[in-house]
Coordinates of C-alpha atoms and ligand atoms in Angstrom, one line a residue:
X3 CA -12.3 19.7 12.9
X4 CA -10.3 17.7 15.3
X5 CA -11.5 16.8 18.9
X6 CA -9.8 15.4 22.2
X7 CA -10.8 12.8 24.1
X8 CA -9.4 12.8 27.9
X9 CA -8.6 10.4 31.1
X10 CA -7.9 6.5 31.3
X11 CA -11.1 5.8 30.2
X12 CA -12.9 8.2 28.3
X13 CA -16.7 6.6 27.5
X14 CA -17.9 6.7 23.7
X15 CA -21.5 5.9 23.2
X16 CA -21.0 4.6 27.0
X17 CA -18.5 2.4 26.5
X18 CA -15.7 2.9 28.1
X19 CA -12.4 3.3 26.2
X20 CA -9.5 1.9 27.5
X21 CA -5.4 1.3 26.2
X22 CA -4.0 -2.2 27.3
X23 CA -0.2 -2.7 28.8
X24 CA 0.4 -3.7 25.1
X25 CA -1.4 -0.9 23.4
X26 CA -4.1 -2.4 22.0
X27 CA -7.4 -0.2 22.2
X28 CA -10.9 -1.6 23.3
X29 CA -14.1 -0.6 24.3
X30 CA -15.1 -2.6 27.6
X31 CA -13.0 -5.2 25.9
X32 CA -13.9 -5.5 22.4
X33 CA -12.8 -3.7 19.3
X34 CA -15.7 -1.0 18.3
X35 CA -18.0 -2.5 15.2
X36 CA -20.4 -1.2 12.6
X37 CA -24.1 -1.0 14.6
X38 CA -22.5 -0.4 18.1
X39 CA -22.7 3.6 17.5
X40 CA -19.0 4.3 18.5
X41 CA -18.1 5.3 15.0
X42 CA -21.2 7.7 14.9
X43 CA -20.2 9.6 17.7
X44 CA -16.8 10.0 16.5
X45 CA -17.9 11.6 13.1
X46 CA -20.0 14.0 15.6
X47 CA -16.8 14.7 17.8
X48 CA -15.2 15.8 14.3
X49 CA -18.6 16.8 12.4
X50 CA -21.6 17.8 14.2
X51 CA -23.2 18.1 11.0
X52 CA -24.3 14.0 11.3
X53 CA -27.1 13.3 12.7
X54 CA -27.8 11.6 16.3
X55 CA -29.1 8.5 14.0
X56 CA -27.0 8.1 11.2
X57 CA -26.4 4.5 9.9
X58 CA -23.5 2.6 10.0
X59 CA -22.3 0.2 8.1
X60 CA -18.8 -1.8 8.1
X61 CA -16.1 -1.9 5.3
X62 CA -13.8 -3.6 6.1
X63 CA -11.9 -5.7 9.4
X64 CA -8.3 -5.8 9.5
X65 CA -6.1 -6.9 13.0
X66 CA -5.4 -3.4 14.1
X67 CA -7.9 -1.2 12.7
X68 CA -11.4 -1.0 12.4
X69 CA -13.3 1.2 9.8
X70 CA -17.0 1.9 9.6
X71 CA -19.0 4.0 7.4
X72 CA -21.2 6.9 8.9
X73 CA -24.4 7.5 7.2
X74 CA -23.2 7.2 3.5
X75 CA -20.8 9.9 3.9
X76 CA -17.7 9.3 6.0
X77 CA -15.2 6.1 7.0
X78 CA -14.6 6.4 10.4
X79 CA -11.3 4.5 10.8
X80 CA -10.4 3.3 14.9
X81 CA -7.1 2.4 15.5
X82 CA -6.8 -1.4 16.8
X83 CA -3.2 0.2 18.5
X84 CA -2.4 3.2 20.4
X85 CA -0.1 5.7 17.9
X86 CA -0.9 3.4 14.7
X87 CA -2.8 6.0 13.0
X88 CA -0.7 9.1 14.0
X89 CA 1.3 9.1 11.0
X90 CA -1.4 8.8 8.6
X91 CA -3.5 11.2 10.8
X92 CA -0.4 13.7 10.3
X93 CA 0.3 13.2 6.4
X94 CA -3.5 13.6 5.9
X95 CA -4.0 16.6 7.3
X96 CA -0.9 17.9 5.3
X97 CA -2.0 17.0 2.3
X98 CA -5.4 18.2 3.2
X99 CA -4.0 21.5 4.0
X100 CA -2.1 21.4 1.0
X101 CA -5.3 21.2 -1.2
X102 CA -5.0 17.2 -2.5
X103 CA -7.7 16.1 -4.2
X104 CA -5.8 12.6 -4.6
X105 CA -6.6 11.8 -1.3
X106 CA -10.4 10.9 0.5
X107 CA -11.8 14.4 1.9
X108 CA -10.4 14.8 5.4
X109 CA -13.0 15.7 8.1
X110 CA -10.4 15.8 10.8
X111 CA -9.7 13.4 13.9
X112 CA -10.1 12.1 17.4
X113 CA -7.1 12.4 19.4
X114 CA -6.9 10.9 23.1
X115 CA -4.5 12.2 26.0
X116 CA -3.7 9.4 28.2
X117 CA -2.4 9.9 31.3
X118 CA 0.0 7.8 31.2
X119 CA 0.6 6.7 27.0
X120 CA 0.6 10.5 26.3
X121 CA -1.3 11.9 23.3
X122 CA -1.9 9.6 20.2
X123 CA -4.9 9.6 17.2
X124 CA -7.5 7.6 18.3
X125 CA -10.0 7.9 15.0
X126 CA -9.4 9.2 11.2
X127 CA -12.6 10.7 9.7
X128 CA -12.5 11.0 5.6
X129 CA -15.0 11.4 3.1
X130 CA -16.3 8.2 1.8
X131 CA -15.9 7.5 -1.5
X132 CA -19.2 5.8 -3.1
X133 CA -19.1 2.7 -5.2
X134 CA -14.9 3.0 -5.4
X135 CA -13.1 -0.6 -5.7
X136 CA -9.4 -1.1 -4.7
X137 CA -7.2 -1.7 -8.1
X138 CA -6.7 -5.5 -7.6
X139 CA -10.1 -5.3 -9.2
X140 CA -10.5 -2.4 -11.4
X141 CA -6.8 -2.5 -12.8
X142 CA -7.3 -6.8 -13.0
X143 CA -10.5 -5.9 -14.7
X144 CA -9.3 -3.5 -17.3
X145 CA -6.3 -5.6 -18.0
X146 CA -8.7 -8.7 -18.7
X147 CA -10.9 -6.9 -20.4
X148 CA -8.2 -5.2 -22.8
X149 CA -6.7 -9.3 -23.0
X150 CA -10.2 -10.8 -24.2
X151 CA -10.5 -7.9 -26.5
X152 CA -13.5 -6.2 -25.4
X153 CA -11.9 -3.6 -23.7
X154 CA -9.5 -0.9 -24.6
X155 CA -5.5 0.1 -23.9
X156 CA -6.5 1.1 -20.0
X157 CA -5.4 4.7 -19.4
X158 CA -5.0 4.3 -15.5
X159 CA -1.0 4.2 -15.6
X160 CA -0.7 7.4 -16.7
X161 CA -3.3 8.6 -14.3
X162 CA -1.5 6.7 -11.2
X163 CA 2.0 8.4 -12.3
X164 CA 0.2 11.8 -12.3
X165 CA -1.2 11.0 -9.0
X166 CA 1.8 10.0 -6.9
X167 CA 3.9 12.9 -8.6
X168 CA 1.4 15.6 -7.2
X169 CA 1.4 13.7 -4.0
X170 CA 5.3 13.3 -3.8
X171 CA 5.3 17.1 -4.9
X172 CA 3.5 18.0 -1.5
X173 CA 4.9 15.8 1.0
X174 CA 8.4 16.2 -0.5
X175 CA 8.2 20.3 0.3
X176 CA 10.2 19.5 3.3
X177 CA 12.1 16.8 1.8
X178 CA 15.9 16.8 3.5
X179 CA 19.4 15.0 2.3
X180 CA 19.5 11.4 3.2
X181 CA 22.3 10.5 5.8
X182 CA 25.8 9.5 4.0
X183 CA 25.1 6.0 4.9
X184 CA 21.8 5.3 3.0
X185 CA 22.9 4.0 -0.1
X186 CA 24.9 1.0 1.9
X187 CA 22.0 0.5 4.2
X188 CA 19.3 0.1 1.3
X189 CA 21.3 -2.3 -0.2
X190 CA 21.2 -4.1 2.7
X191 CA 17.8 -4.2 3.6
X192 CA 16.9 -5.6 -0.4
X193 CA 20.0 -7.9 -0.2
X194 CA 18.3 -9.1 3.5
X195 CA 14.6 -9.1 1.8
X196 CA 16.2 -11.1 -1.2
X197 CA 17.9 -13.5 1.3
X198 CA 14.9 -14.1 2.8
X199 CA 12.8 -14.9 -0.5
X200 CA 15.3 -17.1 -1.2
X201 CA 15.6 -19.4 2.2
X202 CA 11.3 -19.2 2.1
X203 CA 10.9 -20.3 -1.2
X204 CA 13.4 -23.1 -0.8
X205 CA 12.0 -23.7 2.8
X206 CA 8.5 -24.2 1.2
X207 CA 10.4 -26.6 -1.3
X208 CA 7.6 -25.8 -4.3
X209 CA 8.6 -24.8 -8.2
X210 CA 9.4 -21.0 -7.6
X211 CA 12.1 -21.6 -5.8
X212 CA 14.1 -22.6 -8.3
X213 CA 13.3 -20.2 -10.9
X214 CA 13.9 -17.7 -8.1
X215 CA 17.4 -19.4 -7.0
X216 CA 18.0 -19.2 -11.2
X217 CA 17.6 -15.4 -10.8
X218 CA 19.1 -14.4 -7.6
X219 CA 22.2 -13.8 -9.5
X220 CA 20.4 -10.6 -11.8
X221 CA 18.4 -9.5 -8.7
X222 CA 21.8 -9.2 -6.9
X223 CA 23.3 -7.3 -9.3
X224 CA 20.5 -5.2 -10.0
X225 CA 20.1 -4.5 -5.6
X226 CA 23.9 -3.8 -4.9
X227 CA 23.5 -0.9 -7.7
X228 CA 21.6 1.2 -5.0
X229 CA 25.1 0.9 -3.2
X230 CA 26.4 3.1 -6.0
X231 CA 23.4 5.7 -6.6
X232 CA 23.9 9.1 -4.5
X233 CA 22.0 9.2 -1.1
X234 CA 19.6 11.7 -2.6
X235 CA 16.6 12.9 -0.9
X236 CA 14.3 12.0 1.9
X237 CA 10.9 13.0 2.9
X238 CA 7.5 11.2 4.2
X239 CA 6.3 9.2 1.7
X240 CA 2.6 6.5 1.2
X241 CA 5.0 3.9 1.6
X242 CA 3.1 0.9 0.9
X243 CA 1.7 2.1 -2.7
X244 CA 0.3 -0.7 -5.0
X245 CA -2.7 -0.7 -7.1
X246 CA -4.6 -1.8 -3.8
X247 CA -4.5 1.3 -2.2
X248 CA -5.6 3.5 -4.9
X249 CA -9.7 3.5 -5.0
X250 CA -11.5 4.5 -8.4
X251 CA -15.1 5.9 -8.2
X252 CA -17.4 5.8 -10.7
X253 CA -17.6 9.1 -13.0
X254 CA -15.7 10.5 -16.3
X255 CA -13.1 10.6 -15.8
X256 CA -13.1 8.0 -13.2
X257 CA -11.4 9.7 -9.8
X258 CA -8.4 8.2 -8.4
X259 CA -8.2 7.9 -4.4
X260 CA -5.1 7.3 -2.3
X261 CA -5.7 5.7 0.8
X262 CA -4.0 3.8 3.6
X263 CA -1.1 6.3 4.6
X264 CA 0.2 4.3 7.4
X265 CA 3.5 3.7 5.9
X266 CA 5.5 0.4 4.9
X267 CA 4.6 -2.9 6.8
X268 CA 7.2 -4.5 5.7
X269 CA 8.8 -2.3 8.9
X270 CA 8.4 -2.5 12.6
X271 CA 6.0 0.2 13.7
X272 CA 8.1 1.9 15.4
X273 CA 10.1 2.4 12.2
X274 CA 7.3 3.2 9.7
X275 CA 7.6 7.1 10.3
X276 CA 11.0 6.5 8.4
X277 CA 11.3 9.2 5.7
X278 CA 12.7 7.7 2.0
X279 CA 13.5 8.4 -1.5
X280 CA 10.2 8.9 -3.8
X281 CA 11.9 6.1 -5.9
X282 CA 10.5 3.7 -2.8
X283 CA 6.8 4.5 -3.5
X284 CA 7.4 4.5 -7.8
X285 CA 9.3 1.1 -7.3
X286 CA 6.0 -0.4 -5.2
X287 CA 3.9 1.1 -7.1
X288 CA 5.5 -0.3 -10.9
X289 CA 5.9 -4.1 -9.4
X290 CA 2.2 -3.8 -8.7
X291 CA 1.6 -3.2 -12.6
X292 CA 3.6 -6.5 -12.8
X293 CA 1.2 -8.9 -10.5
X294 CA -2.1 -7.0 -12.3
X295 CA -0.4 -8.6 -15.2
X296 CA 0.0 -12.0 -13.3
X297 CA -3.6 -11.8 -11.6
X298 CA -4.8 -10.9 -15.2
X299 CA -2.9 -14.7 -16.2
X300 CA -5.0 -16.3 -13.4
X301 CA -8.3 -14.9 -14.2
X302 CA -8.0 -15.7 -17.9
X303 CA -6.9 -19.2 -16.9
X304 CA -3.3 -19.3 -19.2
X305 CA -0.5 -17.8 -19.7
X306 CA -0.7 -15.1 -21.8
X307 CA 2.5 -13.1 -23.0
X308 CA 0.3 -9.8 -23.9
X309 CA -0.2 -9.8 -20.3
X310 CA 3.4 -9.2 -19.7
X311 CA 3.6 -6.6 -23.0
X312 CA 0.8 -4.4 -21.3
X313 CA 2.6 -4.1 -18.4
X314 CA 5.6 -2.9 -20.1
X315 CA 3.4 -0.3 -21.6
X316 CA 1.9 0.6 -18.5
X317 CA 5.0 1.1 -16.6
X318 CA 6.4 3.4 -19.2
X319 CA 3.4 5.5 -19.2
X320 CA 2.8 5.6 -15.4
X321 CA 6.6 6.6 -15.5
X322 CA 6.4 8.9 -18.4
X323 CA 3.5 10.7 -16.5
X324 CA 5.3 10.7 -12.9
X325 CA 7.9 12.4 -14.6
X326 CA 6.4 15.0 -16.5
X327 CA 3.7 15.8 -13.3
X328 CA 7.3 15.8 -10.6
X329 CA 7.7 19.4 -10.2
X330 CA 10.4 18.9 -7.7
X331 CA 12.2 16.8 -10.0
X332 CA 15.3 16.5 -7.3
X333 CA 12.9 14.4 -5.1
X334 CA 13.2 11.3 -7.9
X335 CA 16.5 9.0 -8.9
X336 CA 15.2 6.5 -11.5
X337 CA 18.7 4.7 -10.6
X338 CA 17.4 3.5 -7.2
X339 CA 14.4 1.9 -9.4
X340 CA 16.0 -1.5 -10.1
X341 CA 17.4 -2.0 -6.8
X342 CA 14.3 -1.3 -4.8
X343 CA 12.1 -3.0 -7.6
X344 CA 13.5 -6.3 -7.3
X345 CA 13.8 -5.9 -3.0
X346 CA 9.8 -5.4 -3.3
X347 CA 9.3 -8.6 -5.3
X348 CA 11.2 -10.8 -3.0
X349 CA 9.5 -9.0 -0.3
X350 CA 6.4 -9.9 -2.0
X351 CA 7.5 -13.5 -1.9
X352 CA 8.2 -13.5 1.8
X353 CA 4.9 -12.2 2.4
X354 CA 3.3 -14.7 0.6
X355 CA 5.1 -17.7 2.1
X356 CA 4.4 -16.1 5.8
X357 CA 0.9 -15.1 5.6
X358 CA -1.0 -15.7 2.3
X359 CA 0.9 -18.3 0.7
X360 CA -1.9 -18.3 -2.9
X361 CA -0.3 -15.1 -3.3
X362 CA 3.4 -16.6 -4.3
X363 CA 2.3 -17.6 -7.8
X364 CA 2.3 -13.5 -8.8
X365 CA 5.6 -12.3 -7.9
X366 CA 6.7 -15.6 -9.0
X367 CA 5.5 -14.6 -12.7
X368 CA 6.9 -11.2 -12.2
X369 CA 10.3 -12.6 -11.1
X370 CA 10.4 -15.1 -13.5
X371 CA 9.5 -12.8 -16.3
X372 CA 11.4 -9.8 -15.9
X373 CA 15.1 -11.4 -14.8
X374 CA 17.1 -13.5 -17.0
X375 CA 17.9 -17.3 -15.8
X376 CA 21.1 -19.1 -14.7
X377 CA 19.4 -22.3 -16.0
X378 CA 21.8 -23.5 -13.1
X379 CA 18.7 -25.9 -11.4
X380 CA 16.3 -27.5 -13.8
X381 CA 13.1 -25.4 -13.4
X382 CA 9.4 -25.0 -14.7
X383 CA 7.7 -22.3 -16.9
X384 CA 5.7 -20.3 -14.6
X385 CA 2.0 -21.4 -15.1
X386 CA -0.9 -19.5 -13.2
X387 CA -2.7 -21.2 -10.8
X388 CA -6.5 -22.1 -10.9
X389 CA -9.0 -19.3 -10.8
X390 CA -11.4 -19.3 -8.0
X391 CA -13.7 -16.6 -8.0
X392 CA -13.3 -16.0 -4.1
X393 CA -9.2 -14.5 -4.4
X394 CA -7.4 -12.3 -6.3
Ligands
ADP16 P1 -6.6 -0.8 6.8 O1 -5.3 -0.1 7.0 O2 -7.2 -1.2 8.0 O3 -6.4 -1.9 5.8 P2 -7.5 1.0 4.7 O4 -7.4 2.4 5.0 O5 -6.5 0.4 3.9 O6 -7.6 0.3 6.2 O7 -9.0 0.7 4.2 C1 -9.4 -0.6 4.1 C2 -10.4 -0.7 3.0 O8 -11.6 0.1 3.2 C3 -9.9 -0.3 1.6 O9 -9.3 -1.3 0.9 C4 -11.2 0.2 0.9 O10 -11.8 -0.9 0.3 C5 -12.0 0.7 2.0 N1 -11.9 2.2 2.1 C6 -11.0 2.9 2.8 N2 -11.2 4.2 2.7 C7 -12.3 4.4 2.0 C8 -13.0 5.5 1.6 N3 -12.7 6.8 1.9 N4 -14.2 5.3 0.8 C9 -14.6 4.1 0.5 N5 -13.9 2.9 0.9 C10 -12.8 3.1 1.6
MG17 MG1 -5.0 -1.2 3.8

């Protein structure tokens, strides 16, 4: 059920709400948290099935959003920015409507209709999912597990490629032809992403960039190919899929959850609506496959070449199983793969150097593995980095 929330400043659990000049939302100045009851009453808005005193508990703080759970049941999700949930709020209840099980239950949402900002979703309410981990620790786990022997050939690839298919075969049901210009301007936004890996790496002057700069050469070749593919189609997509934002609760067989539908960061926000080709999210989701392998390499402390041979494995199965699940097969043009694959990696790279610069050492081992050397500058093997328990 979705509920409306009206006026300048509306008051939740009597605070009251308010949208400053530069969108961000507060509640008499400060972001809601778990314990303050906002969350609470925003489940009742959308279910007045939870009770006046139902606990609250926090999951997790990001910049922009906050999300709480409700009395064991439901993750309340406040936006930290007017409109930054609307497309999530909107693909949701599409995929809701269009029976998904791949996604977290959908309870419904608070919208708010500002005066002056206009009508935007102020709260997501889905069904929480009990005991689920993100898959930078259940894929890293299997994969570690299947390295040191004591665990089995994982099946989740297959699963995942199932799992995207029957989303893609949902929110592609409106899918429309690309414009004539959208092979040329994807292989300029990877060419631009690749340019930047390149000038961040060198910038930050450590051992990737060289093994990078000895690669550029095959990542080129393989991004100006999405020059050549056919436009193709278009439709709303996850956007920013990797193992991360795929939950797995407990149970036989374990149940996959997609989460986090609000699109590709890598975008201004005002661009993140922007419909793509399904390749995008198989691309994301297949260089994720490639740093389990490399946060596998960490954990175990060495480098480990059946780490690498696993995730060949797994990417063949999680295609193999996208493939056979796509009903809409016209959504999906494997040749955009290579192109976009190596655009995510450097983009991977960038992001490490800007924000979480630990990260670098698994796209590195991804790059380094999977494109064949110029030996123009001298370089290092890659070699993981220490373990500490505290990072992925
Ligand atoms: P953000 O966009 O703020 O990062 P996400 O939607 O990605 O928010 O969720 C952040 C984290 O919260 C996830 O990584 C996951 O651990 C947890 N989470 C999100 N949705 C659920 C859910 N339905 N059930 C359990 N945990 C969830
Ligand atoms: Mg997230």
């Amino acid at each position: 059920m979705n509920s409306l929330l009206r006026g300048e400043r509306p008051e939740i659990a009597g605070r009251a709400l308010s949208v400053a000049p530069g969108g961000e939302v507060a509640l008499d100045g400060s972001r809601p948290a778990a314990g303050d009851g906002i969350a609470r009453e925003l489940a009742r808005l959308v279910d007045p099935s939870v009770p006046a005193d139902a606990a609250e508990r926090a999951i997790a703080v990001d910049q922009t959003n906050t999300s709480v759970i409700v009395g064991e049941r439901l993750v309340v999700k406040v936006v930290g920015r007017w409109a930054a949930a609307d497309r999530a709020a909107h693909l949701l209840e599409r995929l809701a409507e269009a029976g998904s099980t791949d996604v977290a239950g959908y309870a419904g949402r608070v919208d708010w209709r500002h005066p002056s900002f206009g009508t935007s979703t102020l709260a997501i309410v889905t069904e929480y999912l009990p005991g689920a981990q993100d898959g930078w620790d259940w894929a890293v786990d299997d994969v570690v597990a299947l390295l040191a022997g004591t665990g089995s050939e994982p099946d989740f690839p297959a699963a995942l490629g199932a799992t995207v298919a029957r989303l893609h075969d949902m929110l592609g049901a409106d899918a429309v032809a690309a414009p004539a210009p959208a092979p040329a301007e994807r292989a300029e936004r990877a060419r631009t992403a690749l340019d930047a890996a390149l000038e961040a790496t060198r910038r930050s002057g450590g051992p990737t960039a060289a093994r990078l700069a000895n690669r550029a050469e095959a990542l080129r070749r393989d991004i100006r190919s999405l020059g050549a593919a056919a436009p193709g189609l278009a439709f709303d997509l996850h956007g920013d899929l990797h193992v991360g934002q795929v939950l797995r609760s407990t149970g036989t067989p374990p149940r996959y959850t997609v989460i986090d539908f609000d699109g590709d960061p890598q975008l201004e926000a005002a661009e993140r609506g922007r419909t793509d080709a399904a390749a995008r999210d198989v691309a994301h989701l297949l260089v994720s496959l490639d740093l389990v392998a490399a946060v596998a390499q960490k954990r175990i402390g060495r480098v480990e070449p059946a780490a690498f041979a696993w995730a060949d494995r797994a990417r063949r199965s999680l295609l193999d199983a996208y493939r056979a699940t796509l009903v809409r097969g016209e959504l999906f043009d494997p040749a955009l793969l290579p192109g976009l694959e190596g655009e995510q990696l450097a983009a991977e790279l960038t992001y490490a150097d800007r924000y979480l610069p630990r990260w670098a050492y698994a796209p590195d081992a991804a790059i380094t593995h999977r494109y064949p050397s110029t030996d123009e500058l001298p370089e290092d093997p890659w070699t993981p980095p220490p373990f500490e328990p505290t990072s992925t």
